[in-house]
XYZ file of C-alpha atoms in Angstrom:
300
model
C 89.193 76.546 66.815
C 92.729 76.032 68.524
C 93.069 78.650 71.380
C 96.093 76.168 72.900
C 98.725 79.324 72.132
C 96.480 82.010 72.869
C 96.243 80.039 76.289
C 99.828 79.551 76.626
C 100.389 83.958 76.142
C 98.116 84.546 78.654
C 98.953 81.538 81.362
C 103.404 82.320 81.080
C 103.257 85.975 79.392
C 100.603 87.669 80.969
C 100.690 85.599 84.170
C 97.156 85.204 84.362
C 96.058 82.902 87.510
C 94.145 79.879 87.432
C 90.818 81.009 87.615
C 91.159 83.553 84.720
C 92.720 81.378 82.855
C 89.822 78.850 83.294
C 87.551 81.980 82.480
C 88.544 82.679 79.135
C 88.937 78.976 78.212
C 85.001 78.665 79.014
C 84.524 81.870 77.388
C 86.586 80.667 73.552
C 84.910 76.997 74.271
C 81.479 78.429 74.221
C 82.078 80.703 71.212
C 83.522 77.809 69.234
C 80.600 75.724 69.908
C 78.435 78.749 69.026
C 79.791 79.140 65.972
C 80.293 75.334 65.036
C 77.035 74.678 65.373
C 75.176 77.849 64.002
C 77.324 78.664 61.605
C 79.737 75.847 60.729
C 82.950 78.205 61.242
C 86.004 77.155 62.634
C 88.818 78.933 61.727
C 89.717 82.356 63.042
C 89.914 83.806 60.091
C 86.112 83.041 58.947
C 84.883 85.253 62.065
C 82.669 88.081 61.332
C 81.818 91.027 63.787
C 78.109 89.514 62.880
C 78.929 86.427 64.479
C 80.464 88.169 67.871
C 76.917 90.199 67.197
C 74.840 86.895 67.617
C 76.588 85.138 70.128
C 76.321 88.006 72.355
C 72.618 88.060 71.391
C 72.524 84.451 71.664
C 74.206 84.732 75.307
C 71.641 87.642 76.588
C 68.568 85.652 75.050
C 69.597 82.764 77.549
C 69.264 85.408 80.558
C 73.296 86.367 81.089
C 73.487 89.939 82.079
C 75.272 92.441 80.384
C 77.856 92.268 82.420
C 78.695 88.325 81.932
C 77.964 89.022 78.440
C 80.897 92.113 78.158
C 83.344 89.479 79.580
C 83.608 87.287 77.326
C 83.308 90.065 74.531
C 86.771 91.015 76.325
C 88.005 87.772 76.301
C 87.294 87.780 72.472
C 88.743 90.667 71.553
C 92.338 89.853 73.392
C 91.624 86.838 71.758
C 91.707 88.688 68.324
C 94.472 90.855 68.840
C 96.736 87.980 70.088
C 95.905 86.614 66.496
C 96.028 89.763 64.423
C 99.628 90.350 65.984
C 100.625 87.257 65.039
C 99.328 87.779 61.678
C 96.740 85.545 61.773
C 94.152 86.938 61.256
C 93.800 90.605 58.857
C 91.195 92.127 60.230
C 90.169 91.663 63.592
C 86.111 91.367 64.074
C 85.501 92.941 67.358
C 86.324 96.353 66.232
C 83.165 96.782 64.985
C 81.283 95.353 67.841
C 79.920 97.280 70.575
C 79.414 95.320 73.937
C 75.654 95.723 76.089
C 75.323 98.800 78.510
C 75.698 97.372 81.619
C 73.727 99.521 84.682
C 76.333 101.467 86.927
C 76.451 99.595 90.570
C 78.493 101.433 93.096
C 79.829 98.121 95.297
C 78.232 97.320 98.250
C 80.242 97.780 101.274
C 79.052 96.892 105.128
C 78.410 99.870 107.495
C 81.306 100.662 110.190
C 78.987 100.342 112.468
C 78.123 97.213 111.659
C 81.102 95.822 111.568
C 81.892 97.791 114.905
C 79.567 95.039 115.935
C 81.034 92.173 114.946
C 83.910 92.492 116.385
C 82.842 94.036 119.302
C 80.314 92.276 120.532
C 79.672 88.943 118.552
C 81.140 86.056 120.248
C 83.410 83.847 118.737
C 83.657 79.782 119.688
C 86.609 78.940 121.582
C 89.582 76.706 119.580
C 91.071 76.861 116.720
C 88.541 77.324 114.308
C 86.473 80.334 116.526
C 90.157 82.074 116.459
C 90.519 81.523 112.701
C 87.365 82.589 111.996
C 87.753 85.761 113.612
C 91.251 86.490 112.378
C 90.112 85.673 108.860
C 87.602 88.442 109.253
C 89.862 91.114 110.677
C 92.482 90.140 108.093
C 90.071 90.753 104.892
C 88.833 94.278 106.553
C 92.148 95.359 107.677
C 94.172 94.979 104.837
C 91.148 94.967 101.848
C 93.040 91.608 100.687
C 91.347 89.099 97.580
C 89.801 86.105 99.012
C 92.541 84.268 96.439
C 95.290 85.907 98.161
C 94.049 85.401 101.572
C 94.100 81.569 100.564
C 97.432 81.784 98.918
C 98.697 83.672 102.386
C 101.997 81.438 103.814
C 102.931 81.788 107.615
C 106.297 83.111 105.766
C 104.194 86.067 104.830
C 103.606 87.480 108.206
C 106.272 89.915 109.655
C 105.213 90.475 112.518
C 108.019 92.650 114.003
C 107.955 95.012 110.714
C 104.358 94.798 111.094
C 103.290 93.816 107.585
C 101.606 91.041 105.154
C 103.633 90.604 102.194
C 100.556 89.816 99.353
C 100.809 88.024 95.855
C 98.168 89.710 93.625
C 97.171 89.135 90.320
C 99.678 89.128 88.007
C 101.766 87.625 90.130
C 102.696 91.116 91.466
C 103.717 91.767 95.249
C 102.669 94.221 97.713
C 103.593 94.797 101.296
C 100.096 95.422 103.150
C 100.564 97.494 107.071
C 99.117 95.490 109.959
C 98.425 97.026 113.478
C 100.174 95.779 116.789
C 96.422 94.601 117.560
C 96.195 92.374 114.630
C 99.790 91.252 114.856
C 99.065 89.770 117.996
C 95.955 87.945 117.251
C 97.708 86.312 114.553
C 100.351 85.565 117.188
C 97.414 84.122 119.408
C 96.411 82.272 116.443
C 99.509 80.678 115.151
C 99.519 79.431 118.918
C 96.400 78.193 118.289
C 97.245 76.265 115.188
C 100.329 74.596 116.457
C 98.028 72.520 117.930
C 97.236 70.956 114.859
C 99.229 68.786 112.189
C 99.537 71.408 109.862
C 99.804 69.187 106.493
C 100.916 72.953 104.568
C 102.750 76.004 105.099
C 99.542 78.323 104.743
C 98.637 80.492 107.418
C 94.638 79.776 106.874
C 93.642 76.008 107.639
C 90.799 74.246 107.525
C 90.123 72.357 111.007
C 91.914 68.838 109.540
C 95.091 71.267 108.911
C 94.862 71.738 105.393
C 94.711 74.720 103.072
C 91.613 76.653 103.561
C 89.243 76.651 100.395
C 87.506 79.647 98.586
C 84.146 78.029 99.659
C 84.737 77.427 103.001
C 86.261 81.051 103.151
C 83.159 82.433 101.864
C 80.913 80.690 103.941
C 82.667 82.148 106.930
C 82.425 85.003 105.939
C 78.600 85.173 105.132
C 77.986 83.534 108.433
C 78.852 85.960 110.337
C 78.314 89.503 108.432
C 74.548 87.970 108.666
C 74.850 88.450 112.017
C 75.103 92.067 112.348
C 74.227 93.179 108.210
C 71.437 92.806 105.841
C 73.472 93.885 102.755
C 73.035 91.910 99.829
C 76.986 91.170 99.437
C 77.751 89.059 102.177
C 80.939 87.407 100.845
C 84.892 88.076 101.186
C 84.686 91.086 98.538
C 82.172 92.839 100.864
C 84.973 93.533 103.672
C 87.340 94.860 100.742
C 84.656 96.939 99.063
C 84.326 98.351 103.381
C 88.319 98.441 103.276
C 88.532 100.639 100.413
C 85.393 102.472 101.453
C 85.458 103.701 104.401
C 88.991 104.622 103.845
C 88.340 107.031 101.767
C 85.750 108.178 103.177
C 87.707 108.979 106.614
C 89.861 110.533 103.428
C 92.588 108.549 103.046
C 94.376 109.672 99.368
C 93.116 107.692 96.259
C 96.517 106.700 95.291
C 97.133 104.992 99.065
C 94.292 102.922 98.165
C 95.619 102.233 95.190
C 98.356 100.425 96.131
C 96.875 98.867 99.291
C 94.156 97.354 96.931
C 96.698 96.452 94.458
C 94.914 97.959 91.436
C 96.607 98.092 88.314
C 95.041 101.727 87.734
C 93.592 104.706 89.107
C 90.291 103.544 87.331
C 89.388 100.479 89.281
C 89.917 102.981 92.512
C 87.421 105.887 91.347
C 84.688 103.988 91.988
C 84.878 104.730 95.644
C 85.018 108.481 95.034
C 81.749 107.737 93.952
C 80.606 105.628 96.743
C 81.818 108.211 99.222
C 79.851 110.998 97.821
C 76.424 108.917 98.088
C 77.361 108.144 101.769
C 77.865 112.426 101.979
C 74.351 112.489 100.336
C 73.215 109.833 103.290
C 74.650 112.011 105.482
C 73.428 115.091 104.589
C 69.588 113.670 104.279
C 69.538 112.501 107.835
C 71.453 115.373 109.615
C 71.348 119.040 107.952
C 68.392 121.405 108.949
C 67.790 121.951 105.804
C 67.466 118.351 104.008
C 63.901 117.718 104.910
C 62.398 120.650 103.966
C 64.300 120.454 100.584
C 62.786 117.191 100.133
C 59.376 117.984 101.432
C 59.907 121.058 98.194
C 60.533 118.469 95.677
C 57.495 116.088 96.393
């Protein structure tokens, strides 16, 4: 099956980064070889919504969740309708498939308090790397930023007399991020710090040899440290956005602010921490009001 085009829309049309891009080219490879060797299709034009049907069973029955499994169902059906508008295909197959129910997981986001903690009373090394380390941190929880775009971050992207982070997304698409005087001047502190090295690129995170940090390296970081003071499951980058956007709104901050600060394309993505603000109201409510243990002492 040649995806090469369907590739080519989605890497200089739809601006897709790398990694998607290398997502949905697992994603058709996989299918192809599904359907090669179960079925001895090829062409797009042979598909069936019963072979989308047993490669999805296929892909459960070797333990992928439903959620792994409704990704590449999506990257199938753009897959389709890049070929049906071309007119290559006349009926696209994954109209009549329905993807897995997947169970509804509020993210996890690290306590304030926590994180109160870590930066107020965990101690960083000395050097360079203790003063990355920390400013990495405060970056991802003060501005909710992708661990991608942290990475992709330039020195060039820090104004700090305006006060700002100006952020490449996905898509491609730019956003200007605030920054308080406090964090502008530990990144002053730090670009002091890192003039000490032979920076060998224009990125403001380095590793300790001077080149661009790594999303591994940035992850580890991050884990080692929110270990420190949290026993959340999600220890990783996406935690501290997931607290960004969190505990934002739930100081009630408007939906539509977060919006843009996360850099969702819709409202959608954002609703989700409507939701986890009204469980931490329920948290609340359970440990503090008069009435809460009572009302659960009724219902046992």
């Amino acid at each position: 099956m040649d995806i090469t085009a369907f590739l080519q829309y989605l890497e200089f049309e739809k601006r897709f980064s790398e990694n998607t891009l290398a997502a949905y080219t697992k994603d058709m490879e996989q299918f192809s070889l599904f359907l090669s060797e179960h079925y001895g299709a090829e062409a797009p034009d042979q598909v069936t919504h019963r072979h989308i049907r047993a490669f999805m069973v296929d892909l459960l029955g070797k333990g992928n969740s439903p959620k792994t499994v409704n990704r590449k169902l999506s990257t199938l059906r753009a897959f389709f309708r890049f070929l049906a508008r071309r007119g290559q295909v006349s009926i696209d197959p994954t109209l009549k498939v329905t993807g897995p129910k997947t169970p509804k997981r509020l993210p996890g986001a690290i306590r304030q308090e926590e994180l109160e903690r870590l930066f107020g009373e965990v101690d960083f090394p000395s050097g360079f790397e203790g003063s990355r380390d920390r400013l990495l941190l405060e970056v991802l929880y003060a501005t909710g930023i992708r661990r991608a775009e942290l990475i992709g971050l330039k020195v060039a992207d820090v104004d700090l007399a305006a006060g700002h982070l100006l952020i490449r997304g996905k898509g491609r698409k730019e956003r200007l991020v605030p920054i308080s005087r406090q964090l502008a001047d530990q990144v002053q502190a730090y670009l002091s710090e890192r003039e000490g090295l032979p920076p060998m690129t224009a990125h403001l995170f380095l590793t300790g040899k001077g080149k661009e940090m790594y999303p591994k390296l940035a992850y580890n970081i991050v884990k080692r440290y929110l270990s420190l003071v949290s026993s959340s499951e999600q220890m990783g980058p996406h935690a501290l956005r997931h607290s960004f956007a969190t505990h934002l709104a739930e100081n009630g901050a408007e939906l539509n602010a977060i919006k843009e600060l996360l850099g969702h394309a819709s409202l959608a993505s954002t609703q989700i921490y409507t939701h986890n603000t009204i469980a931490r109201l329920k948290e609340v409510y359970q440990q503090a009001h008069p009435k809460a243990e009572s009302e659960d002492m009724h219902h046992k």
